[in-house]
GROMACS .gro file of C-alpha atoms in nm:
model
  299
    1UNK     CA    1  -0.826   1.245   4.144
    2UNK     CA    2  -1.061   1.074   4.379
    3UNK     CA    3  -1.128   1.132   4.747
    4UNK     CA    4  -0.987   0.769   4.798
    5UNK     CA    5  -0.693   0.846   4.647
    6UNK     CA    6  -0.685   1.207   4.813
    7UNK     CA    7  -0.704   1.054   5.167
    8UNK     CA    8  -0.357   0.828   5.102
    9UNK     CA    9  -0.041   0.902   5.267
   10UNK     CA   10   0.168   1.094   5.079
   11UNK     CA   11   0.444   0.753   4.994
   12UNK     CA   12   0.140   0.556   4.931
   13UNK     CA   13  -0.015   0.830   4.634
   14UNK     CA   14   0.311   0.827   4.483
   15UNK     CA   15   0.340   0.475   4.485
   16UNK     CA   16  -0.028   0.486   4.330
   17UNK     CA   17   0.095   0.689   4.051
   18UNK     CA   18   0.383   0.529   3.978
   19UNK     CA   19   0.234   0.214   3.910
   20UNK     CA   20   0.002   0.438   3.685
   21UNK     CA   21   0.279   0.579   3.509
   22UNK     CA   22   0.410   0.202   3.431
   23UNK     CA   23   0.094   0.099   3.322
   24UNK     CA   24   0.058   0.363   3.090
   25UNK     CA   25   0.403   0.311   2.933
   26UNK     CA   26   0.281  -0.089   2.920
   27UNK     CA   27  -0.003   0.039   2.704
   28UNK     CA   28   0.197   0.255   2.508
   29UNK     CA   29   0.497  -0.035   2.467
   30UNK     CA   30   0.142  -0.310   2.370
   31UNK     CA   31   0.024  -0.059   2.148
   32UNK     CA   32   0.327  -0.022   1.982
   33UNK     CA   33   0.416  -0.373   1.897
   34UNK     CA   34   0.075  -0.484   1.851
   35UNK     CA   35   0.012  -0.202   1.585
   36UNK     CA   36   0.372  -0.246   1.387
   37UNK     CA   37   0.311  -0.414   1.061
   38UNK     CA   38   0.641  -0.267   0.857
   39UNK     CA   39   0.766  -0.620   0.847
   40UNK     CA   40   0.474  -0.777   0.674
   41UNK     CA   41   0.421  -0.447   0.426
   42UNK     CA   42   0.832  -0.498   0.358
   43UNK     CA   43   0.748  -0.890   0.281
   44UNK     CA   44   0.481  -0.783   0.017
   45UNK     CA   45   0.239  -1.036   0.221
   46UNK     CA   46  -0.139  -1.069   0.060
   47UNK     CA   47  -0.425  -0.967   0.263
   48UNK     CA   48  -0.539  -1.358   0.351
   49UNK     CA   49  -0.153  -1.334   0.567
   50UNK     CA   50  -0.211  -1.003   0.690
   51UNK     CA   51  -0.556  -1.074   0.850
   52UNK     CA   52  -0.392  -1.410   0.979
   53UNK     CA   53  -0.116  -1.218   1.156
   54UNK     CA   54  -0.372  -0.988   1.285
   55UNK     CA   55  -0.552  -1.269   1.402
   56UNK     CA   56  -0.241  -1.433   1.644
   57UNK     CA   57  -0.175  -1.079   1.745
   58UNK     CA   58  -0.556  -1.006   1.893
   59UNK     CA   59  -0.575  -1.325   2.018
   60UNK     CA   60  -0.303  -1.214   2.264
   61UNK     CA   61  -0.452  -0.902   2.338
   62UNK     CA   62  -0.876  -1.015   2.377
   63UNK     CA   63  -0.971  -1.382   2.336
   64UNK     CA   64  -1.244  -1.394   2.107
   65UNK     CA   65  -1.475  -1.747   2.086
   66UNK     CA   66  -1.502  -1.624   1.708
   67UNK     CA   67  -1.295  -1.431   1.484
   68UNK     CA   68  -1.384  -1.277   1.156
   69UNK     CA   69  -1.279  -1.074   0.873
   70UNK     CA   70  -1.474  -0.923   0.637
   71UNK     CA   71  -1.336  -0.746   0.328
   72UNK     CA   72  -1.481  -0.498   0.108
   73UNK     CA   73  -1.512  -0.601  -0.282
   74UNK     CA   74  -1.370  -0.377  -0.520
   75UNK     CA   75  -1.633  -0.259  -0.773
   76UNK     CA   76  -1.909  -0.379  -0.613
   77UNK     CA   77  -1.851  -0.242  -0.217
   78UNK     CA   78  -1.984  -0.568  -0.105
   79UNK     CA   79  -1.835  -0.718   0.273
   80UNK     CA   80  -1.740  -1.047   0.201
   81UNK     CA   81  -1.600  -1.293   0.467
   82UNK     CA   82  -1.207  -1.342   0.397
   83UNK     CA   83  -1.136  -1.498   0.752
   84UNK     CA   84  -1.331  -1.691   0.987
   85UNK     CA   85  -1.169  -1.882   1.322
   86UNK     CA   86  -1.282  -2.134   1.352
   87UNK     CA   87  -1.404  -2.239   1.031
   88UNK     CA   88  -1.752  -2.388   1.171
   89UNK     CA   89  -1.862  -2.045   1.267
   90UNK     CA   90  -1.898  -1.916   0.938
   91UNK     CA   91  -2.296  -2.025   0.894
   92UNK     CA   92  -2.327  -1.837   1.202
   93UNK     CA   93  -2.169  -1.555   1.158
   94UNK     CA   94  -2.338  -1.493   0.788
   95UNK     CA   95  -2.703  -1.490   0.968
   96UNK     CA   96  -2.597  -1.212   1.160
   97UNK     CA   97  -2.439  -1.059   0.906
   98UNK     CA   98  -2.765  -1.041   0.755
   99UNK     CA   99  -2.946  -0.961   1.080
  100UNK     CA  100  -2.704  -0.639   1.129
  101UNK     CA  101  -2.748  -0.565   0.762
  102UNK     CA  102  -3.088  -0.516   0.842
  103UNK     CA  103  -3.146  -0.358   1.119
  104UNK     CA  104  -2.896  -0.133   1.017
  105UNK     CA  105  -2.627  -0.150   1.283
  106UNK     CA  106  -2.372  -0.302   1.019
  107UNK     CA  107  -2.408   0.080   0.841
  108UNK     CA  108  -2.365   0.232   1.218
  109UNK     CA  109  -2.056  -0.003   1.290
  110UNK     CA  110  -1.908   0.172   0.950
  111UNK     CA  111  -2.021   0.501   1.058
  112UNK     CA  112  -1.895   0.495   1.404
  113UNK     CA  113  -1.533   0.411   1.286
  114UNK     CA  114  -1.490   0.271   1.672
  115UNK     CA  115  -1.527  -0.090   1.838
  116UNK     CA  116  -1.878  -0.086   1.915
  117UNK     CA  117  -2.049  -0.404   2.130
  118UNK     CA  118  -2.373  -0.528   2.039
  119UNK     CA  119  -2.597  -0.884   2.163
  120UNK     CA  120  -2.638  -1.171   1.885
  121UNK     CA  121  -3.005  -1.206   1.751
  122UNK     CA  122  -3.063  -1.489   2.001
  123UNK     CA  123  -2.904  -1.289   2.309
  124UNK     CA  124  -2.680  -1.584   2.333
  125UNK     CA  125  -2.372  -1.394   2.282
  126UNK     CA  126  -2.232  -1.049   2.269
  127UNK     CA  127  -2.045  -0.897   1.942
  128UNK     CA  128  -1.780  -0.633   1.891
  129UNK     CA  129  -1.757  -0.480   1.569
  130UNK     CA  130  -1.491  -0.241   1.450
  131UNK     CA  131  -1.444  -0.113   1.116
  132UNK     CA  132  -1.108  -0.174   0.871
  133UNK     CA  133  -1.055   0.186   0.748
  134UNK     CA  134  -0.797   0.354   0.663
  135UNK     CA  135  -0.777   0.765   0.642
  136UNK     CA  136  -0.905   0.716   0.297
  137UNK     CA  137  -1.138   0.463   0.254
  138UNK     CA  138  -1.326   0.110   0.430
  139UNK     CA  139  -1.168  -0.145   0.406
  140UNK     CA  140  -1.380  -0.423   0.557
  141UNK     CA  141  -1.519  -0.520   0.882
  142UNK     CA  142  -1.359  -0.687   1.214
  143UNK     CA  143  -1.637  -0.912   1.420
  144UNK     CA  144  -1.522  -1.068   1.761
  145UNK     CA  145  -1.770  -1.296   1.956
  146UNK     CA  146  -1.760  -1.383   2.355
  147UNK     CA  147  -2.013  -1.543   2.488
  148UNK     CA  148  -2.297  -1.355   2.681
  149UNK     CA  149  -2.131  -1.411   3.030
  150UNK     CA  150  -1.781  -1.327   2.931
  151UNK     CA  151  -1.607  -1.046   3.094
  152UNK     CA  152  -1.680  -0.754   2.934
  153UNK     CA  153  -1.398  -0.550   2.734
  154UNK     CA  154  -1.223  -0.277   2.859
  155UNK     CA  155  -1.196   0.043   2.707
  156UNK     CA  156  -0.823   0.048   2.678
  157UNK     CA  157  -0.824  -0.322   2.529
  158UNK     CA  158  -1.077  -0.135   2.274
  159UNK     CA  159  -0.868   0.098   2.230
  160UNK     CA  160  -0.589  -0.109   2.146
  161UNK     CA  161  -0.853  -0.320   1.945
  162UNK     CA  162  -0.905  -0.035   1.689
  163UNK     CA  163  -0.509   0.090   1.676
  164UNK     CA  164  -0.484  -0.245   1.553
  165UNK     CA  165  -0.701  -0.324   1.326
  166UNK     CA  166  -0.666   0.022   1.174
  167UNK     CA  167  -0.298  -0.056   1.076
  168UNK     CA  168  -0.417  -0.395   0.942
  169UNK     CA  169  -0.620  -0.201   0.661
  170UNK     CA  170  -0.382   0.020   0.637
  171UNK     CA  171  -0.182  -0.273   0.561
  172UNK     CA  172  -0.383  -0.414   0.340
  173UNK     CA  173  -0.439  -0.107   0.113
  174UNK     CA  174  -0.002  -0.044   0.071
  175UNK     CA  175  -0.088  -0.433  -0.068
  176UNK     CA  176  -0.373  -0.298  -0.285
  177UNK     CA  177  -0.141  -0.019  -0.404
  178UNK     CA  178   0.147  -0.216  -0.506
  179UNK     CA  179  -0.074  -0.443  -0.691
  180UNK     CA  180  -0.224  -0.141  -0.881
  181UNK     CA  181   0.138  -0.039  -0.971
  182UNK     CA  182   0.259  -0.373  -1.046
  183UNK     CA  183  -0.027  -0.417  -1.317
  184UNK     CA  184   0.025  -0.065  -1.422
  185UNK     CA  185   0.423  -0.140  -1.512
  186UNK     CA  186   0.316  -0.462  -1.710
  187UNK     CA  187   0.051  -0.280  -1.898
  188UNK     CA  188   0.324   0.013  -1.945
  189UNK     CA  189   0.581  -0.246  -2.024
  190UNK     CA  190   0.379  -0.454  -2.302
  191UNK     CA  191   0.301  -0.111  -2.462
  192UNK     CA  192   0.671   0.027  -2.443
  193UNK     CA  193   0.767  -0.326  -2.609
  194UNK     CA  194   0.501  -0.297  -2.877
  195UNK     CA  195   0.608   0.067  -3.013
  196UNK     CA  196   0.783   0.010  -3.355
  197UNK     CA  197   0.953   0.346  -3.293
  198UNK     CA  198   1.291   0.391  -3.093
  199UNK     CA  199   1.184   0.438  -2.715
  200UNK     CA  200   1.472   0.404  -2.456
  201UNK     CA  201   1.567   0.512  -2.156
  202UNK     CA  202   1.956   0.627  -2.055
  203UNK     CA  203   2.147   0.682  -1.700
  204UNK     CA  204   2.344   1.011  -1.669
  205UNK     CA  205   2.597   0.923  -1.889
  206UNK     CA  206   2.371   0.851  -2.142
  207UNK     CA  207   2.450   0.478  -2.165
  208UNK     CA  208   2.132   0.288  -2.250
  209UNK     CA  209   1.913   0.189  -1.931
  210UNK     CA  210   1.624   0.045  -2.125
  211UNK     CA  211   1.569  -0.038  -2.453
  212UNK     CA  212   1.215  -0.135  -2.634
  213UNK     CA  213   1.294  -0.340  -2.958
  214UNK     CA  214   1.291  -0.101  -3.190
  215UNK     CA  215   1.607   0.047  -3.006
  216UNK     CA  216   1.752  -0.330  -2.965
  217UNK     CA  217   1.715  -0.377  -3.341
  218UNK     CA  218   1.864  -0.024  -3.415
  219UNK     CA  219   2.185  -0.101  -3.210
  220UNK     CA  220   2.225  -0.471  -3.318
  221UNK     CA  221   2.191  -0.360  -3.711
  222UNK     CA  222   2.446  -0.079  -3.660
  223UNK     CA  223   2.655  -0.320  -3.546
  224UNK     CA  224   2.735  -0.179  -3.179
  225UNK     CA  225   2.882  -0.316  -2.847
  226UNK     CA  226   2.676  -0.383  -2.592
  227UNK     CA  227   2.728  -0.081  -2.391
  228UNK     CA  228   2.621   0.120  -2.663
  229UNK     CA  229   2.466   0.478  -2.572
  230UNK     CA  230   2.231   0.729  -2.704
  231UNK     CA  231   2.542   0.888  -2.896
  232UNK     CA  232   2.626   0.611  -3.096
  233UNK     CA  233   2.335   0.549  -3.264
  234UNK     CA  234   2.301   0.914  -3.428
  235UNK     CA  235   2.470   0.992  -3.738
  236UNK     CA  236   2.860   1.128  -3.659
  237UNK     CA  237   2.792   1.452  -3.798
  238UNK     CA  238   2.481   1.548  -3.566
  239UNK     CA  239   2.641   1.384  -3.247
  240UNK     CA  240   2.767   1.743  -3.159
  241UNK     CA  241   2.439   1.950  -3.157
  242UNK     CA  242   2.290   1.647  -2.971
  243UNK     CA  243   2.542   1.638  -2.674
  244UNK     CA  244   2.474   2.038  -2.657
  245UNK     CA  245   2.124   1.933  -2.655
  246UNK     CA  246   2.184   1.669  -2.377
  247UNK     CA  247   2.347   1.873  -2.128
  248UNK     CA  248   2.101   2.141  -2.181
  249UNK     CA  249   1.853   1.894  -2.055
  250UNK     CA  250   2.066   1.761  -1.773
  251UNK     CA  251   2.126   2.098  -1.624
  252UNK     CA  252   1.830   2.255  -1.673
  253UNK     CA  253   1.631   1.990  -1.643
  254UNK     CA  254   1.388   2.106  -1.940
  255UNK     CA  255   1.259   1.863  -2.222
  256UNK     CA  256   1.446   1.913  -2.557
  257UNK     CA  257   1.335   1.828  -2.923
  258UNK     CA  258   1.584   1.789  -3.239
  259UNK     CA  259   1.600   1.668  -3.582
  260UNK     CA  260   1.869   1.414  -3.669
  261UNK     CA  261   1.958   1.076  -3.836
  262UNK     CA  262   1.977   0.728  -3.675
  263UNK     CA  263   2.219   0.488  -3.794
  264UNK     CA  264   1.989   0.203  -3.893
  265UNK     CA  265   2.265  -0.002  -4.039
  266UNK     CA  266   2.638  -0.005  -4.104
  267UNK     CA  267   2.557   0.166  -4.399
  268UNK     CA  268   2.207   0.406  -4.373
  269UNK     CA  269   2.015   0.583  -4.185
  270UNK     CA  270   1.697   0.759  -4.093
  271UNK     CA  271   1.578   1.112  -4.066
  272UNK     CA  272   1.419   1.129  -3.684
  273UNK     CA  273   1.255   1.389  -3.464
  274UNK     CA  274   1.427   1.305  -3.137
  275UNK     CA  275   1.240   1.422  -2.847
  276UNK     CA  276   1.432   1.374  -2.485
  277UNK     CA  277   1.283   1.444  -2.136
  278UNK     CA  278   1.453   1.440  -1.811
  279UNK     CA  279   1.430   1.159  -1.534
  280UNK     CA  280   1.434   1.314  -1.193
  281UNK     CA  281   1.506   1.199  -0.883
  282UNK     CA  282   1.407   1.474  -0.630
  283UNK     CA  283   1.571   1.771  -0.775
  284UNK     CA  284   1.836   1.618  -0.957
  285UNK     CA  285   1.802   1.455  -1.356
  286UNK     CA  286   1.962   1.111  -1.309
  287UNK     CA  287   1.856   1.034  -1.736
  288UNK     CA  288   1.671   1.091  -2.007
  289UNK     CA  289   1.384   0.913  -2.156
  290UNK     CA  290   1.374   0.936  -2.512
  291UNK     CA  291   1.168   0.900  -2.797
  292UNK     CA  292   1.288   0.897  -3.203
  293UNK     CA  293   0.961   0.963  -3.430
  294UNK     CA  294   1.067   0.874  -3.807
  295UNK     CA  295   1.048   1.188  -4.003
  296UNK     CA  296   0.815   1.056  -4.264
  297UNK     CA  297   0.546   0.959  -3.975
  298UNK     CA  298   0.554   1.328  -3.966
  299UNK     CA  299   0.510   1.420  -4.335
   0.00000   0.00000   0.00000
């Protein structure tokens, strides 16, 4: 508290820190708006329309002459530019890319991990540079431009500066992610479609969930309807030790292995080592994922 503020009558220093308190709960309501980005992760939107919204929304909060994004390269950890407002600002912004680079306050703007505020190599302008990094990793780089006799930025606009451009790479990284685990289901996919065993997948009631085409061909030959479970295609006479075997692996949750037959045809079948493992969700099996090796793979 300051003298000044220590001399005021006593309705005037309450007024004071009222309007205080509003401010603060201002801030608090800017920050969060400004740092909410659960719509665009919901929306799946790429990082080119993640950097734009984050764009409109500091544009709001500090008016930068130039805007740009910079985004880390996977593989090769290179900053790249992904974003640069206006467009004609690029050439410059690359030569002081490569001043920064150089003199080595790029590296400090990464080690920071805060806004930090720095002059152009001509001293013709002034530049703030905050990292994009998450908990876990950087992301890229932010670099605002004002001209040399702009208003300085406040603190709690720098503040609100970082908040939001660390939820934009934390943004950008759920994106990253989902990519990751998109590519890993089509890889997973084209192998679980290759398999010239039986692989499948059933629901509680052990009606099939997925089927590679091994397991497609099995049912279609044995001439079964479409709603066909794991049950139906194993020989009659071992369908009782594998329901035992089932709801062992239901209730206790526990992979199980048997021997059986599959009905290949209306008229055969096949000697198979039938392993089954649980699917879990939480603490409860909601399936089984199965897997029916032919017995003379095993010889």
């Amino acid at each position: 508290m300051t003298d000044h503020q220590t001399s005021l009558p006593l309705g005037e220093h309450i007024r004071h820190l009222e309007d205080q308190a509003r401010l603060t709960l201002d801030i608090l309501d800017m920050a969060t708006e400004l740092s909410d980005f659960q719509t665009l992760t919901n929306r799946k939107a790429t990082p080119e329309q993640i950097l734009s919204e984050t764009h409109a929304r500091l544009s709001d909060l500090i008016p930068f002459a130039t805007t740009c994004f910079m985004l880390v390269v996977e593989g090769t950890s290179d900053f790249m530019p992904a974003l640069c407002i206006p467009e004609s600002q690029q050439a410059f912004i690359d030569d002081e890319v490569r001043h920064l680079t150089e003199s080595g306050l790029f590296a400090l703007a990464i080690r920071e991990n805060r806004p930090i505020t720095i002059y152009s190599r001509n001293g013709t302008h002034r530049l703030v540079l905050c990292v994009l990094a998450t908990t876990a990793r950087v992301r890229g780089m932010f670099i605002g431009v004002h001209p040399r006799d702009a208003r300085n930025v406040s603190a709690v606009l720098l503040s609100l500066l970082r908040l939001v451009l660390r939820q934009c790479a934390n943004a950008i990284e759920v994106h990253e992610l989902d990519a990751m685990s998109r590519s890993d289901d089509r890889q997973i996919n084209a192998l679980f479609n290759g398999l010239t065993i039986p692989v499948f997948e059933t629901d509680a009631a052990g009606g099939f969930r997925h089927m590679n085409p091994a397991t497609r061909m099995i049912v279609a030959r044995a001439a079964l309807k479409g709603d066909a479970g794991l049950l139906d295609i194993v020989h009659p006479d071992d369908r009782p030790r594998l329901a035992e075997r089932v709801g062992l692996a239901m209730q206790h949750s526990h992979p199980v292995t048997l021997s059986c037959r599959l009905v290949v045809d209306c008229n055969g079948s096949i000697d198979v080592l039938l392993h089954l493992t649980p699917v879990m969700a939480t603490t409860r099996c909601v399936g089984l994922r199965g897997v029916a090796i032919p017995a003379s793979d095993l010889a």
